[in-house]
């Protein structure tokens, strides 16, 4: 009997070694590296940076120099009514000041009085500016400031998007690992049940024990086979869920092959990969948390909008002064006596629109500030709870390991007593069922422990640099 059991165990070991040799291990760090590099959502997160940069370029375009040419001519029944040419070169500057150069030439029979002196061409160079509304801040300045803030906000938003997809991918890996470990457990106990059944069957045929014992051994064998098939279905589902996060460089999804298995020893690798190793609670700060940074940039942008709306309450006073000359090549031809200038004043009497816009801007700013305060306290409490939860899981893992070890000892003792004829197959199956139950519980606790680490990673909004 012992020789038979030794032969069966040796055969099982060779089968397992052969399966391991034909398998490919997909490590946790390698897996998340693929996700970060090739997953569409991770690539989409990088697009937010490009959007922020493009938006900034668009805002800076408001300060680009401009050339304007206006040509107009009318000729009817042989009469040259007019021919007007007006070319302007403008250079916008930061503080509501605009530099301008102009060339004007008008010819024809029907010209207005102020156009008659421009037949030979009239050059002008000058400046226009706003004295009250639009001097310290205007739409152009506000748009550029907000674009710069939006660019910084997109960096924080990118980190949040990448962190979220890596968090979801990590959970899928942990579920896949749990299902794989459950299959391994039932495979091992199925072999044990089969060895036990063959041994009892041989003893029953030899007349050492009652034939009815083979029925109970067969039931245990079939029960283990049923549980194995159920866990294989679960593993198949978890593998497909994991495949949702695997993509190739050319946006082609990858299906996980059956010979690919997870790394069963990832306890230390998780902390290193997720970059949560060596972060004690006492050293924890959230000043640079991406979500808070994003909300902070949003608030700064709303402050710019509020300042712009407040500036709209001032009167609009626009001044313009231009030197005039017909000979721009001569510097002394630019004299202050020859000029074109003016002033424009505009001020609504009740300012209802402007005051309403300012109130709305203040309300938006307050609302965003409330969001920031709420997010800050929520993040702090969530991270504190996760640190406490991780401490509890470390204790739970020690306890469940001791329980599994104790049940293993009980099963070994019961099998030894059965070999001496002092126990029954019922007690062995009972001990084994308890051992299976506690091993599955250990895998479940381990999965919850890994999930808690992933939640801490998600709460800290880490964007790992080592992937």
CSV table of C-alpha atoms in Angstrom, one decimal:
chain,number,residue,atom,x,y,z
A,1,UNK,CA,0.0,0.0,0.0
A,2,UNK,CA,2.8,2.5,0.9
A,3,UNK,CA,4.6,1.6,-2.4
A,4,UNK,CA,1.3,2.4,-4.3
A,5,UNK,CA,0.8,5.7,-2.5
A,6,UNK,CA,4.5,6.7,-3.2
A,7,UNK,CA,4.1,5.9,-6.9
A,8,UNK,CA,0.9,8.0,-7.1
A,9,UNK,CA,2.5,11.0,-5.4
A,10,UNK,CA,5.6,10.7,-7.7
A,11,UNK,CA,3.3,10.6,-10.8
A,12,UNK,CA,1.4,13.7,-9.5
A,13,UNK,CA,4.6,15.6,-8.9
A,14,UNK,CA,5.8,14.9,-12.5
A,15,UNK,CA,2.5,16.1,-13.9
A,16,UNK,CA,2.6,19.3,-11.9
A,17,UNK,CA,6.3,20.0,-12.9
A,18,UNK,CA,5.4,19.4,-16.5
A,19,UNK,CA,2.5,21.9,-16.3
A,20,UNK,CA,4.6,24.5,-14.6
A,21,UNK,CA,7.3,24.2,-17.3
A,22,UNK,CA,4.8,24.7,-20.0
A,23,UNK,CA,3.3,27.8,-18.3
A,24,UNK,CA,4.3,31.4,-18.7
A,25,UNK,CA,4.1,33.6,-15.6
A,26,UNK,CA,2.7,37.0,-16.0
A,27,UNK,CA,4.2,39.1,-13.2
A,28,UNK,CA,2.2,41.9,-11.5
A,29,UNK,CA,4.7,44.6,-12.4
A,30,UNK,CA,5.0,43.4,-16.0
A,31,UNK,CA,1.2,43.3,-16.3
A,32,UNK,CA,0.6,46.8,-15.0
A,33,UNK,CA,3.4,48.1,-17.2
A,34,UNK,CA,1.5,46.8,-20.3
A,35,UNK,CA,-1.7,48.4,-19.0
A,36,UNK,CA,-0.1,51.8,-18.5
A,37,UNK,CA,1.7,51.7,-21.8
A,38,UNK,CA,-0.9,50.3,-24.2
A,39,UNK,CA,-4.4,50.5,-22.7
A,40,UNK,CA,-6.6,53.0,-24.6
A,41,UNK,CA,-7.7,54.8,-21.4
A,42,UNK,CA,-4.1,55.2,-20.4
A,43,UNK,CA,-3.4,56.7,-23.8
A,44,UNK,CA,-6.5,58.8,-23.5
A,45,UNK,CA,-5.1,60.2,-20.3
A,46,UNK,CA,-2.1,61.4,-22.1
A,47,UNK,CA,-4.3,63.2,-24.6
A,48,UNK,CA,-5.5,65.4,-21.8
A,49,UNK,CA,-2.0,66.9,-21.7
A,50,UNK,CA,-2.1,67.6,-25.4
A,51,UNK,CA,-5.5,69.2,-25.0
A,52,UNK,CA,-4.1,71.5,-22.3
A,53,UNK,CA,-1.1,72.4,-24.4
A,54,UNK,CA,-3.4,73.1,-27.5
A,55,UNK,CA,-5.7,75.2,-25.4
A,56,UNK,CA,-2.7,77.3,-24.2
A,57,UNK,CA,-1.5,77.7,-27.7
A,58,UNK,CA,-5.0,78.9,-28.7
A,59,UNK,CA,-5.0,81.5,-25.9
A,60,UNK,CA,-1.6,82.8,-26.8
A,61,UNK,CA,-2.9,83.3,-30.3
A,62,UNK,CA,-4.8,86.3,-29.0
A,63,UNK,CA,-1.5,88.1,-28.6
A,64,UNK,CA,-0.2,87.3,-32.1
A,65,UNK,CA,0.6,90.3,-34.3
A,66,UNK,CA,-2.0,90.8,-37.0
A,67,UNK,CA,-2.1,92.2,-40.5
A,68,UNK,CA,-5.3,93.5,-41.9
A,69,UNK,CA,-5.9,94.7,-45.5
A,70,UNK,CA,-9.1,96.3,-46.6
A,71,UNK,CA,-9.5,97.1,-50.3
A,72,UNK,CA,-12.7,98.6,-51.8
A,73,UNK,CA,-13.3,100.0,-55.3
A,74,UNK,CA,-16.4,101.2,-57.2
A,75,UNK,CA,-16.6,101.9,-60.9
A,76,UNK,CA,-19.8,102.5,-62.8
A,77,UNK,CA,-20.6,103.9,-66.3
A,78,UNK,CA,-17.0,104.9,-66.8
A,79,UNK,CA,-16.9,106.8,-63.5
A,80,UNK,CA,-14.3,105.9,-60.9
A,81,UNK,CA,-16.3,106.5,-57.8
A,82,UNK,CA,-13.7,105.5,-55.3
A,83,UNK,CA,-10.8,103.2,-54.6
A,84,UNK,CA,-9.9,102.7,-51.0
A,85,UNK,CA,-6.9,100.8,-49.6
A,86,UNK,CA,-6.4,100.4,-45.9
A,87,UNK,CA,-3.6,98.2,-44.4
A,88,UNK,CA,-3.0,97.8,-40.7
A,89,UNK,CA,-0.4,96.0,-38.6
A,90,UNK,CA,-1.3,95.5,-35.0
A,91,UNK,CA,0.8,94.1,-32.0
A,92,UNK,CA,-1.3,93.3,-28.9
A,93,UNK,CA,0.5,93.6,-25.6
A,94,UNK,CA,-0.2,92.3,-22.1
A,95,UNK,CA,-1.8,95.3,-20.3
A,96,UNK,CA,-4.5,96.3,-22.6
A,97,UNK,CA,-2.1,98.2,-24.8
A,98,UNK,CA,-2.0,97.7,-28.6
A,99,UNK,CA,0.7,99.1,-30.9
A,100,UNK,CA,-0.5,99.8,-34.4
A,101,UNK,CA,0.9,100.9,-37.8
A,102,UNK,CA,-1.4,101.9,-40.7
A,103,UNK,CA,-1.2,102.8,-44.4
A,104,UNK,CA,-4.3,104.5,-46.0
A,105,UNK,CA,-4.7,105.5,-49.6
A,106,UNK,CA,-8.0,106.8,-51.2
A,107,UNK,CA,-8.7,107.8,-54.8
A,108,UNK,CA,-11.8,108.6,-56.8
A,109,UNK,CA,-14.4,111.2,-57.6
A,110,UNK,CA,-16.7,110.6,-54.7
A,111,UNK,CA,-14.7,110.7,-51.5
A,112,UNK,CA,-15.6,112.0,-48.2
A,113,UNK,CA,-13.8,115.1,-46.8
A,114,UNK,CA,-11.4,113.2,-44.5
A,115,UNK,CA,-10.3,110.9,-47.4
A,116,UNK,CA,-9.3,113.7,-49.8
A,117,UNK,CA,-5.8,114.1,-48.2
A,118,UNK,CA,-4.9,110.5,-48.6
A,119,UNK,CA,-4.6,110.2,-52.4
A,120,UNK,CA,-0.8,110.0,-52.2
A,121,UNK,CA,-0.9,107.6,-49.2
A,122,UNK,CA,-0.9,108.4,-45.6
A,123,UNK,CA,1.0,106.5,-42.9
A,124,UNK,CA,0.3,106.4,-39.3
A,125,UNK,CA,1.9,104.8,-36.2
A,126,UNK,CA,0.4,104.9,-32.7
A,127,UNK,CA,-1.0,103.2,-29.7
A,128,UNK,CA,-4.4,102.4,-28.3
A,129,UNK,CA,-5.1,101.5,-24.6
A,130,UNK,CA,-7.7,101.1,-22.0
A,131,UNK,CA,-7.5,103.2,-18.9
A,132,UNK,CA,-10.1,101.7,-16.6
A,133,UNK,CA,-11.8,98.5,-17.7
A,134,UNK,CA,-9.4,96.2,-19.5
A,135,UNK,CA,-6.1,97.8,-18.2
A,136,UNK,CA,-5.1,95.3,-15.5
A,137,UNK,CA,-7.2,92.4,-16.8
A,138,UNK,CA,-9.3,91.8,-19.9
A,139,UNK,CA,-10.8,88.9,-21.8
A,140,UNK,CA,-7.5,88.2,-23.6
A,141,UNK,CA,-5.4,88.2,-20.5
A,142,UNK,CA,-8.0,86.1,-18.5
A,143,UNK,CA,-8.2,83.5,-21.2
A,144,UNK,CA,-4.4,83.1,-21.3
A,145,UNK,CA,-4.2,82.8,-17.5
A,146,UNK,CA,-6.9,80.3,-17.4
A,147,UNK,CA,-5.3,78.3,-20.2
A,148,UNK,CA,-2.1,78.1,-18.2
A,149,UNK,CA,-4.0,76.9,-15.2
A,150,UNK,CA,-5.9,74.4,-17.3
A,151,UNK,CA,-2.7,73.0,-18.6
A,152,UNK,CA,-1.5,72.3,-15.0
A,153,UNK,CA,-4.9,70.9,-14.2
A,154,UNK,CA,-4.7,68.4,-17.1
A,155,UNK,CA,-1.5,67.0,-15.6
A,156,UNK,CA,-3.3,66.3,-12.3
A,157,UNK,CA,-6.3,64.9,-14.2
A,158,UNK,CA,-3.9,62.7,-16.2
A,159,UNK,CA,-2.5,61.2,-13.0
A,160,UNK,CA,-6.0,60.5,-11.8
A,161,UNK,CA,-7.0,58.7,-15.0
A,162,UNK,CA,-3.9,56.6,-15.1
A,163,UNK,CA,-4.2,55.8,-11.4
A,164,UNK,CA,-7.8,54.7,-11.9
A,165,UNK,CA,-7.1,52.4,-14.8
A,166,UNK,CA,-4.2,50.8,-12.9
A,167,UNK,CA,-6.4,50.4,-9.9
A,168,UNK,CA,-9.0,48.6,-11.9
A,169,UNK,CA,-6.4,46.4,-13.6
A,170,UNK,CA,-4.8,45.5,-10.2
A,171,UNK,CA,-8.2,44.3,-8.9
A,172,UNK,CA,-8.7,42.2,-12.0
A,173,UNK,CA,-5.2,40.6,-11.4
A,174,UNK,CA,-6.0,39.9,-7.8
A,175,UNK,CA,-9.3,38.2,-8.7
A,176,UNK,CA,-7.5,36.2,-11.3
A,177,UNK,CA,-4.8,35.2,-8.8
A,178,UNK,CA,-7.5,34.2,-6.3
A,179,UNK,CA,-9.3,32.0,-8.8
A,180,UNK,CA,-6.0,30.4,-9.9
A,181,UNK,CA,-5.2,29.6,-6.3
A,182,UNK,CA,-8.6,28.0,-5.7
A,183,UNK,CA,-8.1,25.8,-8.8
A,184,UNK,CA,-4.7,24.7,-7.5
A,185,UNK,CA,-6.3,23.8,-4.1
A,186,UNK,CA,-9.0,21.7,-5.6
A,187,UNK,CA,-6.5,20.1,-8.0
A,188,UNK,CA,-4.4,19.0,-5.1
A,189,UNK,CA,-7.3,17.7,-3.1
A,190,UNK,CA,-8.7,15.9,-6.1
A,191,UNK,CA,-5.4,14.0,-6.4
A,192,UNK,CA,-5.6,13.2,-2.7
A,193,UNK,CA,-9.1,12.0,-3.0
A,194,UNK,CA,-8.3,9.9,-6.0
A,195,UNK,CA,-5.3,8.3,-4.2
A,196,UNK,CA,-7.4,7.6,-1.2
A,197,UNK,CA,-10.2,6.1,-3.3
A,198,UNK,CA,-7.8,3.8,-5.2
A,199,UNK,CA,-6.2,2.7,-1.9
A,200,UNK,CA,-9.6,2.0,-0.2
A,201,UNK,CA,-10.8,0.2,-3.3
A,202,UNK,CA,-7.7,-2.0,-3.3
A,203,UNK,CA,-8.2,-2.8,0.4
A,204,UNK,CA,-11.9,-3.5,-0.1
A,205,UNK,CA,-11.0,-5.9,-2.9
A,206,UNK,CA,-8.5,-7.6,-0.6
A,207,UNK,CA,-11.2,-7.9,2.1
A,208,UNK,CA,-9.4,-5.6,4.6
A,209,UNK,CA,-12.3,-3.2,4.9
A,210,UNK,CA,-16.0,-3.1,4.0
A,211,UNK,CA,-16.9,-2.5,0.4
A,212,UNK,CA,-19.3,0.3,1.5
A,213,UNK,CA,-16.3,2.5,2.3
A,214,UNK,CA,-15.5,2.7,-1.4
A,215,UNK,CA,-18.8,4.5,-1.9
A,216,UNK,CA,-17.9,7.2,0.6
A,217,UNK,CA,-14.5,7.6,-1.0
A,218,UNK,CA,-16.0,7.9,-4.4
A,219,UNK,CA,-18.5,10.5,-3.3
A,220,UNK,CA,-15.5,12.6,-1.9
A,221,UNK,CA,-13.7,12.1,-5.2
A,222,UNK,CA,-16.7,13.3,-7.2
A,223,UNK,CA,-17.3,16.2,-4.9
A,224,UNK,CA,-13.7,17.4,-5.3
A,225,UNK,CA,-14.0,17.0,-9.1
A,226,UNK,CA,-17.2,19.0,-9.1
A,227,UNK,CA,-15.6,21.8,-7.0
A,228,UNK,CA,-12.7,21.8,-9.4
A,229,UNK,CA,-14.9,22.3,-12.5
A,230,UNK,CA,-16.7,25.1,-10.8
A,231,UNK,CA,-13.5,26.9,-9.9
A,232,UNK,CA,-12.2,26.4,-13.5
A,233,UNK,CA,-15.3,28.2,-14.8
A,234,UNK,CA,-14.6,31.0,-12.3
A,235,UNK,CA,-10.9,31.1,-13.4
A,236,UNK,CA,-12.0,31.3,-17.1
A,237,UNK,CA,-14.2,34.3,-16.3
A,238,UNK,CA,-11.5,36.1,-14.3
A,239,UNK,CA,-9.1,35.5,-17.2
A,240,UNK,CA,-11.4,37.1,-19.6
A,241,UNK,CA,-11.9,40.0,-17.3
A,242,UNK,CA,-8.1,40.4,-17.0
A,243,UNK,CA,-7.9,40.3,-20.8
A,244,UNK,CA,-9.9,43.6,-20.9
A,245,UNK,CA,-6.8,45.4,-19.7
A,246,UNK,CA,-4.3,43.7,-22.1
A,247,UNK,CA,-3.6,45.6,-25.4
A,248,UNK,CA,-0.9,45.7,-28.0
A,249,UNK,CA,0.9,48.8,-29.3
A,250,UNK,CA,-1.4,49.1,-32.3
A,251,UNK,CA,-4.6,49.2,-30.3
A,252,UNK,CA,-5.3,45.5,-30.7
A,253,UNK,CA,-6.8,43.7,-27.7
A,254,UNK,CA,-5.0,40.6,-26.4
A,255,UNK,CA,-6.7,37.5,-25.1
A,256,UNK,CA,-5.0,35.8,-22.2
A,257,UNK,CA,-3.8,32.3,-23.2
A,258,UNK,CA,-4.6,29.3,-21.0
A,259,UNK,CA,-0.9,28.6,-20.4
A,260,UNK,CA,-0.4,32.0,-18.8
A,261,UNK,CA,-0.5,32.0,-15.0
A,262,UNK,CA,-0.2,34.7,-12.4
A,263,UNK,CA,2.7,35.1,-10.0
A,264,UNK,CA,1.6,33.5,-6.7
A,265,UNK,CA,4.3,35.3,-4.7
A,266,UNK,CA,3.5,39.0,-5.1
A,267,UNK,CA,3.1,40.2,-1.5
A,268,UNK,CA,6.3,42.4,-1.6
A,269,UNK,CA,6.0,43.2,-5.3
A,270,UNK,CA,2.7,44.9,-4.8
A,271,UNK,CA,4.1,47.6,-2.5
A,272,UNK,CA,7.0,48.2,-4.8
A,273,UNK,CA,4.9,48.3,-8.0
A,274,UNK,CA,2.2,50.5,-6.6
A,275,UNK,CA,4.8,52.7,-4.9
A,276,UNK,CA,3.2,52.5,-1.5
A,277,UNK,CA,6.2,50.8,0.2
A,278,UNK,CA,7.6,52.7,3.2
A,279,UNK,CA,4.7,55.2,3.5
A,280,UNK,CA,3.9,55.3,7.2
A,281,UNK,CA,0.8,57.1,8.3
A,282,UNK,CA,2.8,59.6,10.3
A,283,UNK,CA,4.6,60.8,7.2
A,284,UNK,CA,1.4,61.0,5.1
A,285,UNK,CA,0.5,64.3,3.5
A,286,UNK,CA,-2.0,65.2,0.8
A,287,UNK,CA,-0.8,68.6,-0.3
A,288,UNK,CA,0.3,67.2,-3.7
A,289,UNK,CA,-2.6,64.9,-4.1
A,290,UNK,CA,-3.7,65.1,-7.8
A,291,UNK,CA,-7.4,65.5,-7.1
A,292,UNK,CA,-6.7,68.4,-4.7
A,293,UNK,CA,-4.3,69.9,-7.2
A,294,UNK,CA,-6.9,69.7,-9.9
A,295,UNK,CA,-9.5,71.3,-7.7
A,296,UNK,CA,-7.0,74.0,-6.7
A,297,UNK,CA,-6.2,74.9,-10.3
A,298,UNK,CA,-9.9,75.0,-11.0
A,299,UNK,CA,-10.4,77.4,-8.1
A,300,UNK,CA,-7.5,79.6,-9.4
A,301,UNK,CA,-9.2,79.7,-12.8
A,302,UNK,CA,-12.5,80.8,-11.2
A,303,UNK,CA,-10.7,83.5,-9.3
A,304,UNK,CA,-9.4,84.8,-12.6
A,305,UNK,CA,-13.0,84.8,-13.9
A,306,UNK,CA,-14.2,86.6,-10.8
A,307,UNK,CA,-11.5,89.3,-11.2
A,308,UNK,CA,-12.5,89.7,-14.8
A,309,UNK,CA,-16.2,90.1,-13.9
A,310,UNK,CA,-15.2,92.6,-11.2
A,311,UNK,CA,-13.2,94.6,-13.7
A,312,UNK,CA,-16.3,94.9,-15.9
A,313,UNK,CA,-17.8,97.2,-13.2
A,314,UNK,CA,-15.4,99.9,-14.2
A,315,UNK,CA,-16.1,102.4,-17.0
A,316,UNK,CA,-14.7,101.6,-20.4
A,317,UNK,CA,-12.3,104.4,-21.4
A,318,UNK,CA,-10.3,103.7,-24.6
A,319,UNK,CA,-7.7,106.1,-25.8
A,320,UNK,CA,-6.0,106.1,-29.2
A,321,UNK,CA,-3.2,108.3,-30.6
A,322,UNK,CA,-1.5,108.0,-34.0
A,323,UNK,CA,1.3,110.0,-35.6
A,324,UNK,CA,0.5,110.9,-39.3
A,325,UNK,CA,3.0,111.3,-42.1
A,326,UNK,CA,3.2,111.0,-45.8
A,327,UNK,CA,7.0,110.3,-45.7
A,328,UNK,CA,7.6,107.5,-43.2
A,329,UNK,CA,11.3,107.2,-44.3
A,330,UNK,CA,12.0,110.6,-42.7
A,331,UNK,CA,12.0,110.3,-38.9
A,332,UNK,CA,11.5,114.1,-38.4
A,333,UNK,CA,8.3,113.9,-40.3
A,334,UNK,CA,6.6,112.3,-37.3
A,335,UNK,CA,5.5,115.3,-35.3
A,336,UNK,CA,3.0,115.5,-32.6
A,337,UNK,CA,1.1,118.3,-34.4
A,338,UNK,CA,0.2,115.8,-37.2
A,339,UNK,CA,-1.9,113.2,-35.5
A,340,UNK,CA,-5.2,111.3,-35.4
A,341,UNK,CA,-6.6,110.4,-32.0
A,342,UNK,CA,-9.7,110.0,-29.9
A,343,UNK,CA,-11.3,108.8,-26.7
A,344,UNK,CA,-14.2,106.5,-26.2
A,345,UNK,CA,-16.2,106.4,-22.9
A,346,UNK,CA,-18.9,103.8,-22.1
A,347,UNK,CA,-20.6,103.1,-18.8
A,348,UNK,CA,-23.9,101.4,-18.2
A,349,UNK,CA,-26.0,103.3,-15.6
A,350,UNK,CA,-27.3,100.3,-13.6
A,351,UNK,CA,-24.6,97.7,-14.2
A,352,UNK,CA,-27.2,94.9,-13.7
A,353,UNK,CA,-25.6,92.5,-16.2
A,354,UNK,CA,-22.1,93.1,-14.8
A,355,UNK,CA,-23.2,92.8,-11.2
A,356,UNK,CA,-25.1,89.6,-12.0
A,357,UNK,CA,-22.1,88.1,-13.7
A,358,UNK,CA,-19.9,89.0,-10.8
A,359,UNK,CA,-22.3,87.3,-8.3
A,360,UNK,CA,-22.4,84.2,-10.4
A,361,UNK,CA,-18.7,84.1,-10.6
A,362,UNK,CA,-18.4,84.4,-6.8
A,363,UNK,CA,-21.0,81.6,-6.3
A,364,UNK,CA,-19.0,79.3,-8.7
A,365,UNK,CA,-15.9,80.0,-6.7
A,366,UNK,CA,-17.6,79.2,-3.4
A,367,UNK,CA,-19.0,76.0,-4.8
A,368,UNK,CA,-15.6,74.9,-6.0
A,369,UNK,CA,-14.1,75.8,-2.6
A,370,UNK,CA,-16.7,73.6,-0.9
A,371,UNK,CA,-15.8,70.7,-3.2
A,372,UNK,CA,-12.1,71.2,-2.3
A,373,UNK,CA,-12.8,71.2,1.4
A,374,UNK,CA,-15.0,68.2,1.2
A,375,UNK,CA,-12.6,66.2,-1.0
A,376,UNK,CA,-9.7,67.0,1.4
A,377,UNK,CA,-11.4,65.7,4.5
A,378,UNK,CA,-12.8,62.7,2.6
A,379,UNK,CA,-9.4,61.7,1.3
A,380,UNK,CA,-7.8,62.0,4.7
A,381,UNK,CA,-10.4,59.9,6.4
A,382,UNK,CA,-10.4,57.3,3.6
A,383,UNK,CA,-6.6,56.9,3.8
A,384,UNK,CA,-6.7,56.7,7.6
A,385,UNK,CA,-9.3,54.0,7.4
A,386,UNK,CA,-7.2,52.0,4.9
A,387,UNK,CA,-4.1,52.2,7.0
A,388,UNK,CA,-6.1,50.8,9.9
A,389,UNK,CA,-7.6,48.1,7.6
A,390,UNK,CA,-4.2,47.0,6.4
A,391,UNK,CA,-2.9,46.7,10.0
A,392,UNK,CA,-5.9,44.4,10.7
A,393,UNK,CA,-5.3,42.3,7.6
A,394,UNK,CA,-1.7,41.7,8.7
A,395,UNK,CA,-3.1,40.2,11.9
A,396,UNK,CA,-5.8,38.3,10.1
A,397,UNK,CA,-3.2,36.7,7.7
A,398,UNK,CA,-1.2,35.4,10.7
A,399,UNK,CA,-4.3,34.0,12.3
A,400,UNK,CA,-5.6,32.3,9.2
A,401,UNK,CA,-2.1,30.8,8.5
A,402,UNK,CA,-2.1,29.3,12.0
A,403,UNK,CA,-5.6,27.9,11.5
A,404,UNK,CA,-4.6,26.3,8.2
A,405,UNK,CA,-1.5,24.8,9.8
A,406,UNK,CA,-3.7,23.4,12.7
A,407,UNK,CA,-6.2,21.8,10.3
A,408,UNK,CA,-3.4,20.3,8.3
A,409,UNK,CA,-2.0,18.7,11.5
A,410,UNK,CA,-5.4,17.4,12.4
A,411,UNK,CA,-5.9,15.9,8.9
A,412,UNK,CA,-2.4,14.2,9.0
A,413,UNK,CA,-3.2,12.8,12.4
A,414,UNK,CA,-6.5,11.5,11.3
A,415,UNK,CA,-5.0,9.8,8.2
A,416,UNK,CA,-2.3,8.2,10.5
A,417,UNK,CA,-5.0,6.9,12.8
A,418,UNK,CA,-7.0,5.6,9.8
A,419,UNK,CA,-3.9,3.7,8.6
A,420,UNK,CA,-3.9,2.0,12.1
A,421,UNK,CA,-7.6,1.3,11.9
A,422,UNK,CA,-8.5,3.7,14.7
A,423,UNK,CA,-10.4,6.2,12.6
A,424,UNK,CA,-13.0,6.3,9.8
A,425,UNK,CA,-13.2,7.7,6.3
A,426,UNK,CA,-16.0,10.0,7.4
A,427,UNK,CA,-13.7,11.7,9.9
A,428,UNK,CA,-10.9,12.1,7.3
A,429,UNK,CA,-13.3,13.7,4.8
A,430,UNK,CA,-14.6,16.0,7.5
A,431,UNK,CA,-11.1,17.1,8.5
A,432,UNK,CA,-10.2,17.6,4.8
A,433,UNK,CA,-13.4,19.6,4.1
A,434,UNK,CA,-12.5,21.9,7.0
A,435,UNK,CA,-8.9,22.2,5.7
A,436,UNK,CA,-10.2,23.1,2.2
A,437,UNK,CA,-12.6,25.6,3.8
A,438,UNK,CA,-9.9,27.4,5.7
A,439,UNK,CA,-7.5,27.4,2.8
A,440,UNK,CA,-10.2,29.0,0.6
A,441,UNK,CA,-10.7,31.5,3.5
A,442,UNK,CA,-7.0,32.2,3.6
A,443,UNK,CA,-7.1,33.0,-0.2
A,444,UNK,CA,-10.1,35.2,0.4
A,445,UNK,CA,-8.4,37.1,3.2
A,446,UNK,CA,-5.3,37.4,1.0
A,447,UNK,CA,-7.3,38.9,-1.8
A,448,UNK,CA,-9.0,41.4,0.5
A,449,UNK,CA,-5.5,42.3,1.8
A,450,UNK,CA,-4.2,42.9,-1.7
A,451,UNK,CA,-7.4,44.8,-2.5
A,452,UNK,CA,-6.9,47.1,0.5
A,453,UNK,CA,-3.4,47.9,-0.8
A,454,UNK,CA,-4.9,48.7,-4.2
A,455,UNK,CA,-7.4,51.0,-2.5
A,456,UNK,CA,-4.7,52.8,-0.7
A,457,UNK,CA,-2.9,53.2,-4.0
A,458,UNK,CA,-6.1,54.6,-5.5
A,459,UNK,CA,-6.7,56.9,-2.6
A,460,UNK,CA,-3.2,58.3,-2.8
A,461,UNK,CA,-3.7,58.7,-6.6
A,462,UNK,CA,-0.2,57.5,-7.3
A,463,UNK,CA,1.0,57.5,-10.9
A,464,UNK,CA,3.9,54.9,-10.7
A,465,UNK,CA,7.1,56.0,-12.4
A,466,UNK,CA,8.6,52.5,-12.4
A,467,UNK,CA,6.1,51.0,-14.9
